[in-house]
Short mmCIF file of N, CA and C in Angstrom, two decimals:
data_model
loop_
_atom_site.label_atom_id
_atom_site.label_comp_id
_atom_site.label_asym_id
_atom_site.label_seq_id
_atom_site.Cartn_x
_atom_site.Cartn_y
_atom_site.Cartn_z
N GLY A 1 -37.95 -0.62 89.98
CA GLY A 1 -38.23 -1.75 88.77
C GLY A 1 -38.25 -1.27 87.49
N VAL A 2 -39.35 -0.26 87.15
CA VAL A 2 -39.36 0.32 85.80
C VAL A 2 -38.09 0.89 85.41
N ARG A 3 -37.53 1.79 86.07
CA ARG A 3 -36.23 2.43 85.81
C ARG A 3 -35.35 1.57 85.33
N LYS A 4 -35.07 0.55 86.21
CA LYS A 4 -33.97 -0.47 85.81
C LYS A 4 -34.42 -0.92 84.55
N LEU A 5 -35.56 -1.45 84.32
CA LEU A 5 -35.95 -2.14 83.14
C LEU A 5 -35.75 -1.10 81.80
N LEU A 6 -35.95 0.12 81.98
CA LEU A 6 -35.89 1.08 81.17
C LEU A 6 -34.22 1.15 80.70
N PHE A 7 -33.70 1.20 81.97
CA PHE A 7 -32.11 1.45 81.69
C PHE A 7 -31.42 0.15 80.76
N LEU A 8 -32.18 -0.93 80.86
CA LEU A 8 -31.70 -2.31 80.28
C LEU A 8 -32.15 -1.97 78.84
N PHE A 9 -33.08 -1.62 78.54
CA PHE A 9 -33.65 -1.50 77.05
C PHE A 9 -33.34 -0.20 76.29
N LEU A 10 -32.58 0.68 77.17
CA LEU A 10 -32.33 2.09 76.30
C LEU A 10 -31.37 1.79 75.42
N PRO A 11 -30.39 1.03 75.32
CA PRO A 11 -29.47 0.61 74.12
C PRO A 11 -30.24 0.18 73.16
N LEU A 12 -31.20 -0.66 73.20
CA LEU A 12 -32.13 -1.04 72.12
C LEU A 12 -32.93 0.13 71.58
N LEU A 13 -33.20 0.95 72.24
CA LEU A 13 -34.05 2.17 71.97
C LEU A 13 -33.09 2.94 71.01
N LEU A 14 -31.88 3.11 71.74
CA LEU A 14 -31.13 4.16 71.11
C LEU A 14 -30.67 3.73 69.56
N PHE A 15 -30.27 2.46 69.41
CA PHE A 15 -29.73 1.86 68.14
C PHE A 15 -31.02 1.12 67.24
N ALA A 16 -32.25 1.29 67.54
CA ALA A 16 -33.27 0.50 66.95
C ALA A 16 -33.30 0.99 65.47
N ASP A 17 -32.99 2.16 65.08
CA ASP A 17 -33.07 2.54 63.70
C ASP A 17 -31.83 2.11 62.85
N ILE A 18 -30.73 1.68 63.53
CA ILE A 18 -29.69 1.08 62.63
C ILE A 18 -29.98 -0.06 61.86
N LYS A 19 -30.13 -0.32 60.73
CA LYS A 19 -30.35 -1.49 59.97
C LYS A 19 -29.16 -2.10 59.18
N PHE A 20 -28.04 -1.31 58.88
CA PHE A 20 -26.98 -1.95 58.51
C PHE A 20 -25.72 -1.49 59.04
N SER A 21 -25.02 -2.36 59.44
CA SER A 21 -23.68 -1.86 59.84
C SER A 21 -22.65 -2.97 59.63
N CYS A 22 -21.28 -2.30 59.57
CA CYS A 22 -20.30 -3.03 59.26
C CYS A 22 -19.55 -3.33 60.73
N ALA A 23 -18.75 -4.53 60.76
CA ALA A 23 -17.99 -4.65 62.03
C ALA A 23 -16.82 -3.61 61.98
N ALA A 24 -16.41 -3.01 63.22
CA ALA A 24 -15.78 -1.84 63.01
C ALA A 24 -14.31 -2.29 62.63
N SER A 25 -13.73 -3.69 62.70
CA SER A 25 -12.44 -4.11 62.42
C SER A 25 -12.33 -4.33 60.75
N LEU A 26 -13.30 -3.84 60.07
CA LEU A 26 -13.09 -4.13 58.70
C LEU A 26 -12.32 -3.04 57.99
N ASP A 27 -11.57 -3.53 56.96
CA ASP A 27 -10.80 -2.40 56.31
C ASP A 27 -11.53 -1.78 55.00
N GLU A 28 -11.06 -0.66 54.52
CA GLU A 28 -11.50 0.13 53.57
C GLU A 28 -12.18 -0.69 52.33
N GLU A 29 -11.59 -1.81 51.90
CA GLU A 29 -12.07 -2.67 50.86
C GLU A 29 -13.17 -3.38 50.84
N ALA A 30 -13.39 -3.76 52.53
CA ALA A 30 -14.65 -4.60 53.01
C ALA A 30 -15.83 -3.30 53.00
N LYS A 31 -15.41 -2.21 53.39
CA LYS A 31 -16.40 -1.08 53.61
C LYS A 31 -17.07 -0.68 52.30
N ILE A 32 -16.06 -0.67 51.03
CA ILE A 32 -16.42 -0.47 49.62
C ILE A 32 -17.65 -1.48 49.38
N TYR A 33 -17.10 -2.71 49.58
CA TYR A 33 -18.02 -3.95 49.33
C TYR A 33 -19.40 -3.76 49.94
N ALA A 34 -19.40 -3.14 51.22
CA ALA A 34 -20.58 -3.26 52.08
C ALA A 34 -21.35 -2.25 51.44
N ARG A 35 -21.00 -1.08 51.09
CA ARG A 35 -21.77 -0.08 50.48
C ARG A 35 -22.41 -0.42 49.10
N THR A 36 -21.70 -1.25 48.34
CA THR A 36 -22.24 -1.72 47.23
C THR A 36 -23.43 -2.89 47.28
N VAL A 37 -23.18 -3.63 48.30
CA VAL A 37 -24.14 -4.65 48.78
C VAL A 37 -25.37 -3.93 49.42
N ALA A 38 -25.06 -2.97 50.16
CA ALA A 38 -26.16 -2.18 50.87
C ALA A 38 -27.21 -1.57 49.84
N ASN A 39 -26.48 -1.09 48.76
CA ASN A 39 -27.29 -0.46 47.71
C ASN A 39 -28.13 -1.53 46.90
N SER A 40 -27.54 -2.73 46.91
CA SER A 40 -28.36 -3.90 46.16
C SER A 40 -29.57 -4.15 47.09
N ILE A 41 -29.11 -4.19 48.39
CA ILE A 41 -30.33 -4.58 49.27
C ILE A 41 -31.50 -3.59 49.30
N GLU A 42 -31.17 -2.40 49.18
CA GLU A 42 -32.18 -1.47 49.34
C GLU A 42 -32.93 -1.37 47.87
N GLU A 43 -32.16 -1.83 46.88
CA GLU A 43 -33.16 -1.79 45.32
C GLU A 43 -33.69 -3.19 45.42
N ALA A 44 -33.26 -4.20 45.93
CA ALA A 44 -34.04 -5.59 45.92
C ALA A 44 -35.05 -5.55 46.64
N LEU A 45 -35.06 -5.02 47.87
CA LEU A 45 -36.24 -5.00 48.95
C LEU A 45 -37.18 -3.66 48.88
N GLN A 46 -36.59 -2.64 48.15
CA GLN A 46 -37.30 -1.47 47.96
C GLN A 46 -37.61 -0.84 49.21
N ILE A 47 -36.28 -0.79 49.96
CA ILE A 47 -36.42 0.00 51.41
C ILE A 47 -35.27 0.82 51.59
N THR A 48 -35.20 1.95 52.28
CA THR A 48 -34.09 2.73 52.57
C THR A 48 -33.41 2.17 53.95
N LEU A 49 -32.09 1.86 53.64
CA LEU A 49 -31.50 1.34 54.91
C LEU A 49 -30.84 2.62 55.58
N ILE A 50 -30.80 2.40 56.89
CA ILE A 50 -29.98 3.53 57.78
C ILE A 50 -28.72 2.75 57.97
N LYS A 51 -27.70 3.33 57.18
CA LYS A 51 -26.50 2.51 57.07
C LYS A 51 -25.21 3.20 58.05
N ASN A 52 -24.51 2.32 58.46
CA ASN A 52 -23.46 2.70 59.54
C ASN A 52 -22.22 1.80 58.97
N PHE A 53 -21.35 2.64 58.34
CA PHE A 53 -20.17 1.96 57.80
C PHE A 53 -18.94 2.44 58.58
N GLU A 54 -19.14 3.24 59.74
CA GLU A 54 -17.93 3.58 60.41
C GLU A 54 -18.23 3.30 62.07
N SER A 55 -18.74 2.13 62.29
CA SER A 55 -19.19 1.99 63.54
C SER A 55 -18.09 1.67 64.53
N LYS A 56 -18.16 2.19 65.74
CA LYS A 56 -17.46 2.32 66.75
C LYS A 56 -17.84 1.19 67.93
N ILE A 57 -19.26 0.95 67.50
CA ILE A 57 -19.82 0.08 68.73
C ILE A 57 -19.66 -1.55 68.16
N TYR A 58 -19.95 -1.74 66.93
CA TYR A 58 -20.09 -3.17 66.67
C TYR A 58 -18.69 -3.66 66.11
N GLU A 59 -17.94 -3.91 67.30
CA GLU A 59 -16.88 -4.92 67.12
C GLU A 59 -17.33 -6.28 66.52
N ASP A 60 -16.39 -7.04 66.12
CA ASP A 60 -16.83 -8.28 65.55
C ASP A 60 -17.96 -8.99 66.09
N GLU A 61 -17.70 -9.53 67.33
CA GLU A 61 -18.73 -10.31 68.05
C GLU A 61 -19.81 -9.49 68.37
N ALA A 62 -19.83 -8.09 68.74
CA ALA A 62 -20.68 -7.36 68.95
C ALA A 62 -21.93 -7.20 67.76
N ALA A 63 -21.32 -7.23 66.51
CA ALA A 63 -21.99 -7.07 65.32
C ALA A 63 -23.00 -8.16 65.31
N LEU A 64 -22.35 -9.25 65.54
CA LEU A 64 -23.16 -10.88 65.64
C LEU A 64 -24.27 -10.66 66.67
N TYR A 65 -23.92 -10.21 67.79
CA TYR A 65 -24.84 -10.09 68.80
C TYR A 65 -26.01 -9.13 68.39
N ALA A 66 -25.69 -8.05 67.78
CA ALA A 66 -26.70 -6.85 67.46
C ALA A 66 -27.68 -7.54 66.39
N LEU A 67 -27.09 -8.28 65.57
CA LEU A 67 -27.74 -8.74 64.47
C LEU A 67 -28.74 -9.88 65.01
N LYS A 68 -28.18 -10.70 65.71
CA LYS A 68 -28.95 -11.98 66.35
C LYS A 68 -30.28 -11.42 67.05
N ASN A 69 -29.81 -10.05 67.75
CA ASN A 69 -31.12 -9.49 68.56
C ASN A 69 -31.90 -8.59 67.94
N GLY A 70 -31.61 -8.34 66.64
CA GLY A 70 -32.55 -7.44 65.91
C GLY A 70 -32.32 -5.93 65.76
N ILE A 71 -31.00 -5.75 66.68
CA ILE A 71 -30.74 -4.41 66.69
C ILE A 71 -30.47 -3.70 65.35
N ILE A 72 -29.66 -4.45 64.56
CA ILE A 72 -29.55 -4.24 63.20
C ILE A 72 -30.02 -5.26 62.50
N LYS A 73 -30.27 -5.29 61.12
CA LYS A 73 -31.00 -6.24 60.45
C LYS A 73 -29.83 -7.00 59.53
N PHE A 74 -28.75 -6.01 59.09
CA PHE A 74 -27.81 -6.64 58.08
C PHE A 74 -26.51 -6.18 58.84
N THR A 75 -25.57 -6.93 58.45
CA THR A 75 -23.97 -6.65 58.81
C THR A 75 -23.02 -7.40 57.91
N VAL A 76 -21.83 -6.71 57.89
CA VAL A 76 -20.72 -7.34 57.28
C VAL A 76 -19.72 -7.80 58.35
N VAL A 77 -19.14 -8.92 58.27
CA VAL A 77 -18.20 -9.29 59.19
C VAL A 77 -17.28 -10.26 58.33
N ASN A 78 -15.95 -10.35 59.00
CA ASN A 78 -14.79 -11.28 58.22
C ASN A 78 -15.57 -12.56 58.55
N LYS A 79 -15.50 -13.64 57.51
CA LYS A 79 -16.07 -14.87 57.66
C LYS A 79 -15.13 -15.65 58.67
N ALA A 80 -14.08 -15.56 58.88
CA ALA A 80 -13.14 -15.98 59.57
C ALA A 80 -13.46 -16.03 61.18
N LEU A 81 -14.42 -14.88 61.45
CA LEU A 81 -14.74 -14.67 62.83
C LEU A 81 -15.39 -15.82 63.60
N PHE A 82 -16.30 -16.62 62.65
CA PHE A 82 -17.02 -17.86 63.31
C PHE A 82 -16.08 -18.84 63.67
N GLY A 83 -14.89 -19.04 62.95
CA GLY A 83 -13.89 -20.11 63.52
C GLY A 83 -13.36 -19.53 64.87
N LYS A 84 -12.98 -18.27 64.81
CA LYS A 84 -12.38 -17.64 65.92
C LYS A 84 -13.20 -17.86 67.27
N MET A 85 -14.57 -17.87 67.02
CA MET A 85 -15.50 -17.96 68.12
C MET A 85 -15.89 -19.28 68.48
N GLY A 86 -15.48 -20.35 67.65
CA GLY A 86 -15.73 -21.85 67.82
C GLY A 86 -17.11 -22.07 67.25
N LEU A 87 -17.46 -21.25 66.04
CA LEU A 87 -18.65 -21.90 65.48
C LEU A 87 -18.27 -22.02 63.98
N GLU A 88 -19.32 -22.99 63.67
CA GLU A 88 -19.17 -23.33 62.30
C GLU A 88 -19.58 -22.15 61.16
N SER A 89 -18.73 -22.17 60.08
CA SER A 89 -18.91 -21.20 59.21
C SER A 89 -20.09 -21.68 58.13
N THR A 90 -20.15 -22.85 58.23
CA THR A 90 -20.86 -23.62 57.06
C THR A 90 -22.15 -23.66 57.36
N ASN A 91 -22.83 -23.49 58.57
CA ASN A 91 -24.09 -23.45 58.84
C ASN A 91 -24.62 -22.31 59.63
N MET A 92 -24.48 -21.12 59.26
CA MET A 92 -24.56 -19.72 59.87
C MET A 92 -26.09 -19.67 60.37
N ARG A 93 -27.04 -20.22 59.66
CA ARG A 93 -28.36 -20.15 59.77
C ARG A 93 -28.79 -20.80 61.28
N ARG A 94 -27.88 -21.85 61.48
CA ARG A 94 -28.05 -22.39 63.07
C ARG A 94 -28.17 -21.51 64.12
N TYR A 95 -27.34 -20.37 63.92
CA TYR A 95 -26.87 -19.22 64.69
C TYR A 95 -27.60 -17.93 64.61
N GLY A 96 -28.73 -18.27 63.67
CA GLY A 96 -29.76 -17.09 63.40
C GLY A 96 -29.39 -16.03 62.43
N PHE A 97 -28.41 -16.55 61.35
CA PHE A 97 -27.93 -15.83 60.64
C PHE A 97 -28.17 -16.22 59.20
N GLU A 98 -28.35 -15.45 58.08
CA GLU A 98 -28.65 -15.82 56.66
C GLU A 98 -27.57 -15.12 55.79
N PRO A 99 -26.56 -15.83 55.48
CA PRO A 99 -25.47 -15.28 54.58
C PRO A 99 -25.98 -14.94 53.02
N ILE A 100 -26.07 -13.67 52.65
CA ILE A 100 -26.58 -13.47 51.43
C ILE A 100 -25.61 -12.98 50.29
N SER A 101 -24.51 -12.71 50.82
CA SER A 101 -23.31 -12.42 49.80
C SER A 101 -21.94 -12.68 50.54
N GLN A 102 -21.08 -13.24 49.58
CA GLN A 102 -19.48 -13.43 50.18
C GLN A 102 -18.62 -12.99 49.32
N LYS A 103 -17.47 -12.35 49.60
CA LYS A 103 -16.17 -11.82 48.83
C LYS A 103 -15.04 -11.77 49.57
N ASP A 104 -14.14 -12.25 49.06
CA ASP A 104 -12.68 -12.22 49.65
C ASP A 104 -12.76 -12.39 51.33
N GLY A 105 -13.15 -13.32 51.82
CA GLY A 105 -13.18 -13.56 53.26
C GLY A 105 -14.31 -12.97 53.97
N PHE A 106 -15.04 -12.01 53.47
CA PHE A 106 -16.14 -11.02 54.03
C PHE A 106 -17.51 -11.70 53.77
N VAL A 107 -18.43 -11.61 54.59
CA VAL A 107 -19.73 -12.20 54.50
C VAL A 107 -20.69 -11.24 55.00
N VAL A 108 -21.67 -11.01 54.04
CA VAL A 108 -22.86 -10.30 54.56
C VAL A 108 -24.06 -11.15 55.02
N LEU A 109 -24.45 -10.76 56.18
CA LEU A 109 -25.66 -11.43 57.09
C LEU A 109 -26.77 -10.60 56.99
N VAL A 110 -27.80 -11.39 57.16
CA VAL A 110 -29.09 -10.79 57.43
C VAL A 110 -29.77 -11.86 58.57
N GLN A 111 -30.21 -11.12 59.51
CA GLN A 111 -31.19 -11.72 60.52
C GLN A 111 -32.06 -12.54 60.06
N SER A 112 -31.91 -13.98 60.43
CA SER A 112 -32.92 -15.01 59.83
C SER A 112 -34.26 -14.77 60.08
N ARG A 113 -34.73 -14.19 61.26
CA ARG A 113 -36.15 -14.06 61.37
C ARG A 113 -36.75 -12.78 60.39
N PHE A 114 -35.80 -11.63 60.25
CA PHE A 114 -35.97 -10.73 59.26
C PHE A 114 -36.02 -11.61 57.84
N PHE A 115 -35.14 -12.10 57.60
CA PHE A 115 -35.03 -12.67 56.29
C PHE A 115 -36.29 -13.49 56.02
N ASP A 116 -36.84 -14.32 56.97
CA ASP A 116 -37.97 -15.23 56.69
C ASP A 116 -39.18 -14.44 56.47
N SER A 117 -39.34 -13.07 57.00
CA SER A 117 -40.45 -12.18 56.72
C SER A 117 -40.33 -11.68 55.35
N ILE A 118 -39.19 -11.76 54.80
CA ILE A 118 -39.13 -11.25 53.11
C ILE A 118 -39.99 -12.15 52.23
N PRO A 119 -40.93 -11.54 51.18
CA PRO A 119 -41.43 -12.18 50.25
C PRO A 119 -40.59 -13.07 49.38
N SER A 120 -40.86 -14.24 48.69
CA SER A 120 -40.00 -15.07 48.11
C SER A 120 -39.42 -14.31 46.86
N VAL A 121 -40.18 -13.73 46.15
CA VAL A 121 -39.89 -12.89 45.06
C VAL A 121 -38.67 -11.99 45.37
N LYS A 122 -38.94 -11.09 46.55
CA LYS A 122 -37.88 -10.29 46.92
C LYS A 122 -36.24 -10.83 47.34
N LYS A 123 -36.73 -12.22 48.05
CA LYS A 123 -35.45 -13.07 48.43
C LYS A 123 -34.64 -13.37 47.06
N ILE A 124 -35.39 -13.87 46.08
CA ILE A 124 -34.60 -14.08 44.87
C ILE A 124 -33.85 -13.05 44.24
N LYS A 125 -34.52 -11.80 44.24
CA LYS A 125 -34.02 -10.52 43.57
C LYS A 125 -32.74 -10.27 44.55
N LEU A 126 -32.69 -10.48 45.94
CA LEU A 126 -31.88 -9.98 46.87
C LEU A 126 -30.49 -10.82 46.55
N HIS A 127 -30.86 -12.20 46.28
CA HIS A 127 -29.63 -13.10 46.17
C HIS A 127 -29.03 -12.81 44.89
N LYS A 128 -29.97 -12.76 43.85
CA LYS A 128 -29.25 -12.26 42.57
C LYS A 128 -28.69 -10.92 42.54
N LEU A 129 -28.90 -9.93 43.08
CA LEU A 129 -28.09 -8.72 42.97
C LEU A 129 -26.94 -8.75 43.66
N THR A 130 -27.15 -9.23 44.96
CA THR A 130 -25.80 -9.48 45.92
C THR A 130 -24.68 -10.50 45.59
N SER A 131 -25.13 -11.37 44.71
CA SER A 131 -24.42 -12.45 44.12
C SER A 131 -23.33 -11.96 42.97
N GLU A 132 -23.53 -10.87 42.50
CA GLU A 132 -22.99 -10.25 41.33
C GLU A 132 -21.69 -9.70 41.64
N TYR A 133 -21.23 -9.49 43.04
CA TYR A 133 -20.07 -9.17 43.50
C TYR A 133 -18.95 -10.00 43.75
#
């Protein structure tokens, strides 16, 4: 019983420290954008992110799954991914994601529960800094 439970939660424990990750399918242009936005997030929230721009784990849908379940707090994905999955890209919050920046078909998402825990002043600063790109 306990061993089986530990085995189920092991992936969560191994990747619990990853806070920002890109979907593995993103091209170099998107990764440059992600680095810039990650720096803005750190500045706005006054935190240090553990960043993963070369993920082999978070393919498109896996990045959304990891974000929704709190394994990571921020991710960058192709906005078209929502349509491919049969989801509406106009109301991402409905699925547990808060879009904080968009550019050239890419979207930076934060987990809604985490976003809700951020003080209002920092949310405003976050939106201001990330909307400059």
